[in-house]
Short mmCIF file of N, CA and C in Angstrom, two decimals:
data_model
loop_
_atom_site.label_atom_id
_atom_site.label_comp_id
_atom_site.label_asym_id
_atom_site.label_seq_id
_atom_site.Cartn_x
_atom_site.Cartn_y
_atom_site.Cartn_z
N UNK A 1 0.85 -1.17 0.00
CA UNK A 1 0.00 0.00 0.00
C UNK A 1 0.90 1.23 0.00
N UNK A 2 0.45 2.27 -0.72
CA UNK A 2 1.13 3.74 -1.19
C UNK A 2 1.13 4.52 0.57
N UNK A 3 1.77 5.75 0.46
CA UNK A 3 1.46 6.50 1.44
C UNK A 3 0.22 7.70 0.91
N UNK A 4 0.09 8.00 2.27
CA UNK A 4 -0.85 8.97 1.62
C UNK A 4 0.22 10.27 0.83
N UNK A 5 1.01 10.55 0.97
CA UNK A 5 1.50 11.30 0.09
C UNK A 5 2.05 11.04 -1.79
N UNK A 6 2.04 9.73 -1.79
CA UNK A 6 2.47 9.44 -3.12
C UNK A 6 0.41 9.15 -3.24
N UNK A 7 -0.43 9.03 -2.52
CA UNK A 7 -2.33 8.50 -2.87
C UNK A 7 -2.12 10.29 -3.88
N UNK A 8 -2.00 11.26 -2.98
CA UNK A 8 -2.17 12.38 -3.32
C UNK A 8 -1.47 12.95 -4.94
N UNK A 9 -0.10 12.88 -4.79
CA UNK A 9 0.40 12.88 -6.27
C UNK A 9 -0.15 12.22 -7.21
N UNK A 10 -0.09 10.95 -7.02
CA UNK A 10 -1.09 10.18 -8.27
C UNK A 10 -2.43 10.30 -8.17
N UNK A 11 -3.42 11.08 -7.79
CA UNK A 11 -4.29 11.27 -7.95
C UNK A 11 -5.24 10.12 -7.42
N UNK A 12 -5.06 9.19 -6.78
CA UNK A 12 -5.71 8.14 -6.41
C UNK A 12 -5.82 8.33 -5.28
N UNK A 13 -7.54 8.30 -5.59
CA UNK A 13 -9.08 8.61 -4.43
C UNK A 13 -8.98 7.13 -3.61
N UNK A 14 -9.21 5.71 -4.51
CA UNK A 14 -9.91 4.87 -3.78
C UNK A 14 -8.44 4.04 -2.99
N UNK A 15 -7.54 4.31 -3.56
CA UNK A 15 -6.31 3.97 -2.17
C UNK A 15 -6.55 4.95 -1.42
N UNK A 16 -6.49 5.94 -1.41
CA UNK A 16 -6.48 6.94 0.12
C UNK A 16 -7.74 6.45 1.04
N UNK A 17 -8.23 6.27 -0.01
CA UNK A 17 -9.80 5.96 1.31
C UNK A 17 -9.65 4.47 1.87
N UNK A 18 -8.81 3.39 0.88
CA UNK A 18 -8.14 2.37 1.68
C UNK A 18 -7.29 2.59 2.76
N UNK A 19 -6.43 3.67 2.93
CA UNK A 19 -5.27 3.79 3.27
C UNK A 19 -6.40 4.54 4.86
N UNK A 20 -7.16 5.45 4.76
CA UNK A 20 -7.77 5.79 5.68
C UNK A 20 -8.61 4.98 6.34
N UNK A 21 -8.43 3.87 6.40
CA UNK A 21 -9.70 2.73 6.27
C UNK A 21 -8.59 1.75 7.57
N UNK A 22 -7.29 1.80 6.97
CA UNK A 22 -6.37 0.92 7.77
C UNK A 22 -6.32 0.90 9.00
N UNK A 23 -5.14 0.27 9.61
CA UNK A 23 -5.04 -0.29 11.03
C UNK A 23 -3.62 -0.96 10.64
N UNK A 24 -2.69 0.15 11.53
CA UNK A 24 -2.45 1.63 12.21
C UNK A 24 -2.99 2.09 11.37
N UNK A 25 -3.81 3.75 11.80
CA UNK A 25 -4.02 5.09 10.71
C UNK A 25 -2.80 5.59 10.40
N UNK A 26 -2.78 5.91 9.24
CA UNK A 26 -1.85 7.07 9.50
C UNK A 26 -1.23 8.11 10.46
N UNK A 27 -0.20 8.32 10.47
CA UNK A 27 0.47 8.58 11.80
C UNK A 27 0.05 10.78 11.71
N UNK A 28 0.34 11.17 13.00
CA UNK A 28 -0.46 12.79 12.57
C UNK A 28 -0.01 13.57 11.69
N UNK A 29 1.59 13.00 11.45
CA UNK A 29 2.74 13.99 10.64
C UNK A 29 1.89 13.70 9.33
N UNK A 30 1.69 12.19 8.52
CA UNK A 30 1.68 11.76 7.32
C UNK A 30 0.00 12.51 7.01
N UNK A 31 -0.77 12.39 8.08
CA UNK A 31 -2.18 13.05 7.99
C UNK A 31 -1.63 14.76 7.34
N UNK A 32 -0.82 15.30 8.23
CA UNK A 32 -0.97 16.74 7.96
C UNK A 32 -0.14 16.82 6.79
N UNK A 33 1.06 16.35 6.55
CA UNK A 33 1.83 16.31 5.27
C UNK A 33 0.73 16.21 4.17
N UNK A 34 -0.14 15.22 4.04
CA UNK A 34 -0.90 15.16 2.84
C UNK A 34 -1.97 15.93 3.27
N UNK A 35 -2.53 16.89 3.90
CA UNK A 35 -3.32 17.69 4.19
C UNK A 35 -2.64 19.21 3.18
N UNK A 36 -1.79 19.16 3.69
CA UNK A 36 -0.85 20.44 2.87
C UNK A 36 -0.76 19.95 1.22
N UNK A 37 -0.51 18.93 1.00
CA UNK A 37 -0.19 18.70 -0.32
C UNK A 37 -2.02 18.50 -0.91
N UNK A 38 -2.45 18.27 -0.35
CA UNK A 38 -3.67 18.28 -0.91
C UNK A 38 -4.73 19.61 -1.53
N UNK A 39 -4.09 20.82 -0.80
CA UNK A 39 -4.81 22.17 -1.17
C UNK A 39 -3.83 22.95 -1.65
N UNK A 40 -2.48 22.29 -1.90
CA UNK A 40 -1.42 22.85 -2.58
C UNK A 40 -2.07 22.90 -3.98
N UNK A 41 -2.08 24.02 -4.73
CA UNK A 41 -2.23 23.91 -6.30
C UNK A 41 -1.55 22.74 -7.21
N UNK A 42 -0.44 22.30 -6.99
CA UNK A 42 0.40 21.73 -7.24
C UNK A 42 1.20 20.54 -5.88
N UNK A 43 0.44 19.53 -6.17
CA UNK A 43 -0.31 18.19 -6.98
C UNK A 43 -1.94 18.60 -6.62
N UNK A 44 -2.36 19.08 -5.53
CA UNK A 44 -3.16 19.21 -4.82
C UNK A 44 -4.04 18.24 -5.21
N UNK A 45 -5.40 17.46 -4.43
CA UNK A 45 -6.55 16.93 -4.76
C UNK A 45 -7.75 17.05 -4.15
N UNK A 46 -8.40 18.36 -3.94
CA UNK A 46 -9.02 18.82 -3.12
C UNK A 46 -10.33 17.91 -2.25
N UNK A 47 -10.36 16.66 -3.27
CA UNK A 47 -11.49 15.52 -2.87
C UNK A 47 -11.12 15.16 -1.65
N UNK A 48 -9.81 14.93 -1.07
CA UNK A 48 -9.17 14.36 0.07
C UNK A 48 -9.32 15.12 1.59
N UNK A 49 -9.26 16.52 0.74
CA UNK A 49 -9.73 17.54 2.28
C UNK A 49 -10.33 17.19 3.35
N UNK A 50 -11.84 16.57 2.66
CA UNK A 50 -13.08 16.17 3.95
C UNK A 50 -12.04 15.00 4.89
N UNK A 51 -12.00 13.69 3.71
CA UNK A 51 -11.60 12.45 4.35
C UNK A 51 -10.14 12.84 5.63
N UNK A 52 -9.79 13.46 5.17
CA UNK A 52 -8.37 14.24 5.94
C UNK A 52 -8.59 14.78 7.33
N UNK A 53 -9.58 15.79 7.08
CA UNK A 53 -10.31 16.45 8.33
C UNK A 53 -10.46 15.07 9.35
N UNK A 54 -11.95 14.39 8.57
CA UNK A 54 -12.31 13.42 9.69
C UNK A 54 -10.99 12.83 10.14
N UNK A 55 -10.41 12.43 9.22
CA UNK A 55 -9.06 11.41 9.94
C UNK A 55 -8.09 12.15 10.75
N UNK A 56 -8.42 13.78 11.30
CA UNK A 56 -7.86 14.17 12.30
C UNK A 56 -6.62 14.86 11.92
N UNK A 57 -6.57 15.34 10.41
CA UNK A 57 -5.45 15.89 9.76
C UNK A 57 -5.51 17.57 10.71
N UNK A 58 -4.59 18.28 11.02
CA UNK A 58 -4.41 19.65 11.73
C UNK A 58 -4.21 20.43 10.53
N UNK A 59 -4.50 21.86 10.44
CA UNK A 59 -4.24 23.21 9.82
C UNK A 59 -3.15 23.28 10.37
N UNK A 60 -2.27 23.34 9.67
CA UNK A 60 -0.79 23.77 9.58
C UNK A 60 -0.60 24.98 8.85
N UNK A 61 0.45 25.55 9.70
CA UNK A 61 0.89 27.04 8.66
C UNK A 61 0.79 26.81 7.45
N UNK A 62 1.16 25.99 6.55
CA UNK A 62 1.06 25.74 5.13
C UNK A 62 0.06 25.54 4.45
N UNK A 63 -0.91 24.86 5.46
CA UNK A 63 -2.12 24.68 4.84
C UNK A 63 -2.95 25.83 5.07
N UNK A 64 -2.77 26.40 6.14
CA UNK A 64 -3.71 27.83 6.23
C UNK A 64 -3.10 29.07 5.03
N UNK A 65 -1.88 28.69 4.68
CA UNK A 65 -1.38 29.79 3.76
C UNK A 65 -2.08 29.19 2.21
N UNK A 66 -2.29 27.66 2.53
CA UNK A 66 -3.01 27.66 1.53
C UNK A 66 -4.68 27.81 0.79
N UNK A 67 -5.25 28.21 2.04
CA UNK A 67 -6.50 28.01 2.10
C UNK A 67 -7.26 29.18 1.00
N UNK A 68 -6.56 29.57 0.28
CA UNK A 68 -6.93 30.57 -0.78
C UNK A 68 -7.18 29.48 -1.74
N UNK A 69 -6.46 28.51 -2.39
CA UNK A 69 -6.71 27.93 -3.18
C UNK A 69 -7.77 26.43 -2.57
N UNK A 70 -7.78 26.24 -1.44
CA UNK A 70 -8.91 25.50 -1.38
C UNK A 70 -10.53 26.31 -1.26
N UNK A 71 -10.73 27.16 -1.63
CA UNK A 71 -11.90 28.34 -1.48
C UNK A 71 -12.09 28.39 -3.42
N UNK A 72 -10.41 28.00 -4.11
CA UNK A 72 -10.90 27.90 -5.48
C UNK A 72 -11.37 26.90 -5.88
N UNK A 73 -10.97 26.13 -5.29
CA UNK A 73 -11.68 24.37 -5.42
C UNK A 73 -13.37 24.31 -5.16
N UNK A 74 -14.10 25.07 -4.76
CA UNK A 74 -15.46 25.32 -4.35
C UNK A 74 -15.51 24.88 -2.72
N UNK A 75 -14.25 24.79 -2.09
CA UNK A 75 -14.47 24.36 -0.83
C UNK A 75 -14.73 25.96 0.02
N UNK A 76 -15.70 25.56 1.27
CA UNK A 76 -15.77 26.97 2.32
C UNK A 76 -15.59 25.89 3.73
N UNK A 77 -15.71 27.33 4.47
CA UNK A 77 -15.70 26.66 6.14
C UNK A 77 -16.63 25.88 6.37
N UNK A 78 -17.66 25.46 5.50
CA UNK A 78 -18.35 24.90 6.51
C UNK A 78 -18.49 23.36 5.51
N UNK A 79 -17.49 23.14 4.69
CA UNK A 79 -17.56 21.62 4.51
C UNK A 79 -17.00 20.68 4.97
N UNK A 80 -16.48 20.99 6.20
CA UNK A 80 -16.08 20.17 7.13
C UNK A 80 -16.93 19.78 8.34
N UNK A 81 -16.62 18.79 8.34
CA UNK A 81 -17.47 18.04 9.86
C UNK A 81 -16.94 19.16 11.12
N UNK A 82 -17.58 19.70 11.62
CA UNK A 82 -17.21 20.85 12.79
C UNK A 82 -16.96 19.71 14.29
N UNK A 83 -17.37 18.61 14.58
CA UNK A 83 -17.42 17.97 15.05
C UNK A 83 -16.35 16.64 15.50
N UNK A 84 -15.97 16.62 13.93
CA UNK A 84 -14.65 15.70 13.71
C UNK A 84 -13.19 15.99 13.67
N UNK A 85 -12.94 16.96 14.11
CA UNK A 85 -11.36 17.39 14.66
C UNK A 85 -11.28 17.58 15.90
N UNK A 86 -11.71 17.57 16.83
CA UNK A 86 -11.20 17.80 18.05
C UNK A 86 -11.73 19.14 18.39
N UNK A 87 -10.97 19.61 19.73
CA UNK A 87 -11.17 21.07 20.09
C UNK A 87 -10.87 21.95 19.57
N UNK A 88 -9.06 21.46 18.69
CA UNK A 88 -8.64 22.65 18.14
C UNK A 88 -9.40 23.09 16.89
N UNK A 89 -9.93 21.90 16.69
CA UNK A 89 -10.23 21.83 15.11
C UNK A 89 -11.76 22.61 14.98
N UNK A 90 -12.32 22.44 15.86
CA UNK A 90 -13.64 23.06 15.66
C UNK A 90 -13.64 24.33 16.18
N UNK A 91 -13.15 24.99 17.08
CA UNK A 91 -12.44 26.05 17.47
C UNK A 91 -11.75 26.71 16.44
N UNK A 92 -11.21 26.35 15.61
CA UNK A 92 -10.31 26.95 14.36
C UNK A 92 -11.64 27.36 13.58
N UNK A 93 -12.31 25.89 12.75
CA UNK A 93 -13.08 26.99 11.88
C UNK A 93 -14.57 27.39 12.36
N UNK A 94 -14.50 27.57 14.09
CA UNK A 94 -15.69 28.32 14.28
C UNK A 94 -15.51 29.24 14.22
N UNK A 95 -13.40 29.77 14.79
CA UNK A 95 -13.60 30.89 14.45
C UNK A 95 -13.09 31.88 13.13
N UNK A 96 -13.20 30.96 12.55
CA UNK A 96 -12.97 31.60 10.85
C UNK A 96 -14.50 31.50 10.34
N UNK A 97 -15.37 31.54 11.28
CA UNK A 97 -16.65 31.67 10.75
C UNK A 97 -17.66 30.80 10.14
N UNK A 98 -17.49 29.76 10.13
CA UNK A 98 -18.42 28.58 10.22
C UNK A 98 -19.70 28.48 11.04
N UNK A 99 -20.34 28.18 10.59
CA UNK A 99 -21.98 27.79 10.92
C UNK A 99 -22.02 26.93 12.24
N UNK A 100 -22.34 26.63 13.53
CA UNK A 100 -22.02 25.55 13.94
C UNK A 100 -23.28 25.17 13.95
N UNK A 101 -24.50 25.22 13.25
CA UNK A 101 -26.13 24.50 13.19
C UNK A 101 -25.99 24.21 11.54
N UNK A 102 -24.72 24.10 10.60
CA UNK A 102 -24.77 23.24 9.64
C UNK A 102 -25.14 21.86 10.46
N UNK A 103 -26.29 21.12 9.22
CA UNK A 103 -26.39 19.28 9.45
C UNK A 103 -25.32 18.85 8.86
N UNK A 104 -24.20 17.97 9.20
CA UNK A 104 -23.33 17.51 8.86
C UNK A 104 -24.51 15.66 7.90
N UNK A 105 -23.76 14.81 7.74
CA UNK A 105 -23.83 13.73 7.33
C UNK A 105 -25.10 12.90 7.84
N UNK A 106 -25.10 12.81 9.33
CA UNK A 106 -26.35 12.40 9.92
C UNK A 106 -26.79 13.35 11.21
N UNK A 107 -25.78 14.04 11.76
CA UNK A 107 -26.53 14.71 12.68
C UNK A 107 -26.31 16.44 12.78
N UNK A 108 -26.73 16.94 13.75
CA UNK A 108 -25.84 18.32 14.03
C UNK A 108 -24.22 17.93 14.55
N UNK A 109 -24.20 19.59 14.11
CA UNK A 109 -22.54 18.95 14.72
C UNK A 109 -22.48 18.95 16.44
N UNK A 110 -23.88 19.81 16.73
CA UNK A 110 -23.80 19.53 18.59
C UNK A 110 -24.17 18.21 19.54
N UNK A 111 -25.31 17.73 18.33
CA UNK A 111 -25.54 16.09 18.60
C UNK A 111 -24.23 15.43 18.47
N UNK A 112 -23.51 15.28 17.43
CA UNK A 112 -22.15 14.76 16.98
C UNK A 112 -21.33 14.71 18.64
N UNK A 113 -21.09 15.77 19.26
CA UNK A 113 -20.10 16.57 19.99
C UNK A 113 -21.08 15.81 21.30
N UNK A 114 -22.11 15.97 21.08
CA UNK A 114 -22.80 14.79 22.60
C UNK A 114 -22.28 13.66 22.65
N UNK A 115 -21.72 12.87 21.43
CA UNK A 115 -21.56 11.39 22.09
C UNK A 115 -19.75 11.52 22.72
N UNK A 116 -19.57 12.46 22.49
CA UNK A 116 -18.10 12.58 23.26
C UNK A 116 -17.95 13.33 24.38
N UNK A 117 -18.81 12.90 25.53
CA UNK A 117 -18.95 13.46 27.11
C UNK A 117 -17.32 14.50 27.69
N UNK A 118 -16.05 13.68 27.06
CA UNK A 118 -15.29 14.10 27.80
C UNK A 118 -14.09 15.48 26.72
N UNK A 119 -15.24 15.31 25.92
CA UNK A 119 -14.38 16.53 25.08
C UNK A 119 -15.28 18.26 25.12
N UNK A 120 -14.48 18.83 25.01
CA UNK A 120 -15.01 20.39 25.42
C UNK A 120 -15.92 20.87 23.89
N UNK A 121 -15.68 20.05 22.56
CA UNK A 121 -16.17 20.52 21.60
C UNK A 121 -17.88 21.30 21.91
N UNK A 122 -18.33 20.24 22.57
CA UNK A 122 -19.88 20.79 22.81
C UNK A 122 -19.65 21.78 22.98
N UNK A 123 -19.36 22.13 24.19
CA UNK A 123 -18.84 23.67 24.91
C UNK A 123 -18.72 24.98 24.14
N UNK A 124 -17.57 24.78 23.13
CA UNK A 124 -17.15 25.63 21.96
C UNK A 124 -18.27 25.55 21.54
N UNK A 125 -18.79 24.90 20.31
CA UNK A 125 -20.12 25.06 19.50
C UNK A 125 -21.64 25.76 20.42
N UNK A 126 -21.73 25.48 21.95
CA UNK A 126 -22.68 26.16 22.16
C UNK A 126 -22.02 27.73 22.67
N UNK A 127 -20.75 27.85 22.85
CA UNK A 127 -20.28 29.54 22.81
C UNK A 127 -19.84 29.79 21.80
N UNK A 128 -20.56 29.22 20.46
CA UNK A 128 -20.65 30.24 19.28
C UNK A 128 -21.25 30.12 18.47
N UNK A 129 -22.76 29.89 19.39
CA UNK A 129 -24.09 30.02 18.75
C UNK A 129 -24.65 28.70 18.30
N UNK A 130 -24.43 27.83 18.59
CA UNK A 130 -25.24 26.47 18.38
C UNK A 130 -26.65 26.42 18.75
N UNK A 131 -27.51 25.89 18.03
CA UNK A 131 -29.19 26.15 18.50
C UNK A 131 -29.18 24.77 19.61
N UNK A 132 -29.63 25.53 20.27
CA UNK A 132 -30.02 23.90 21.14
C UNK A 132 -31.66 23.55 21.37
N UNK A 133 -31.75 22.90 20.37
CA UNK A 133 -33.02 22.25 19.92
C UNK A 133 -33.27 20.97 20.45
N UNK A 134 -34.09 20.55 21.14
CA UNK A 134 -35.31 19.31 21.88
C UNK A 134 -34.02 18.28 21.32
N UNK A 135 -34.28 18.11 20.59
CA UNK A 135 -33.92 16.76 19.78
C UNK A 135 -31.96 16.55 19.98
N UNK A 136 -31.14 17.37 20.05
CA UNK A 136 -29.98 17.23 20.11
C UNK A 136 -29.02 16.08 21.06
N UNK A 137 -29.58 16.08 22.50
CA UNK A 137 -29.29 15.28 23.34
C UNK A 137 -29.72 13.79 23.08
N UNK A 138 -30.97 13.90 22.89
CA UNK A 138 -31.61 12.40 22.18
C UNK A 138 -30.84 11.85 20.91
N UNK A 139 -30.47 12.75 20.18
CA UNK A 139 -29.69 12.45 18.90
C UNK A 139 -28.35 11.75 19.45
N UNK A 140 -27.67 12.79 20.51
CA UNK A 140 -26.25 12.31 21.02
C UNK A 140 -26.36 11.09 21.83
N UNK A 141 -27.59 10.49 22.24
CA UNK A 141 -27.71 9.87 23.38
C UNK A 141 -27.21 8.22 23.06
N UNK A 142 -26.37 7.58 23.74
CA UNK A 142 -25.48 6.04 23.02
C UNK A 142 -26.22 5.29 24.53
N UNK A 143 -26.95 4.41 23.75
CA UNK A 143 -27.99 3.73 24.60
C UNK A 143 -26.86 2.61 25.68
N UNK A 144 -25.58 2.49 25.31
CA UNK A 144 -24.64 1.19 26.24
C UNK A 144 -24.09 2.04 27.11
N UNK A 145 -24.64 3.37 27.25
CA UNK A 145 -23.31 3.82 28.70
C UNK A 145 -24.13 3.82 29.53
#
């Protein structure tokens, strides 16, 4: 199997999503290395962004210097899971202005941020404007704890 940095040069989608699929993941360096090369103009593959995010890839100086050309790709702040990076991560693009009552994939991103009791994400998203609607807790709610 390729790294994710040679998935990215050759343009190959359905190894990276193998390669993100594995056991070990990718290690955080090889996540953010192909995070940067991915919104780089040059090889760049902007399809990889999302899968990257979820897999816990960080904004790195390079990649934030590149974030002009992922905005040409049709990407904005809010096509990322707000939910699926961590603290820093949702904290970053809440505060570059992201929505935090976008529906992500299946839930809100504050339902999302419920099934993880011991992370502060909830926290962030409801101090910067998250609706807290009936249904959110029930959404987050994991019937085995």
């Amino acid at each position: 199997m390729g790294t994710l940095e040679s998935v990215i040069e050759d343009h190959d989608i359905e190894l990276m999503k193998k390669i993100m699929r594995s056991t070990p993941l990718p290690s955080q360096r090889e996540l953010d290395t192909a995070l940067a090369l991915a919104v780089d103009p040059e090889p760049g593959l902007p399809e990889t962004i999302v899968p990257l995010f979820q897999g816990c890839a960080r904004i790195t100086k390079s990649v934030f210097e590149d974030a002009a050309s992922m905005l040409n790709y049709g990407w904005d702040i809010n096509s990322v899971e707000l939910a699926v990076g961590g603290e820093a991560h949702a904290k970053w693009v809440l505060d570059h202005g992201a929505d935090p009552n976008v529906i992500g994939k299946q839930a809100s991103p504050l339902a999302t941020a419920a099934l993880e009791p011991l992370s502060r994400v909830l926290d962030i998203l409801i101090s910067h404007g998250a609706d807290l609607d009936p249904y959110t807790l029930f959404q987050g709610y994991d019937p085995t704890w």
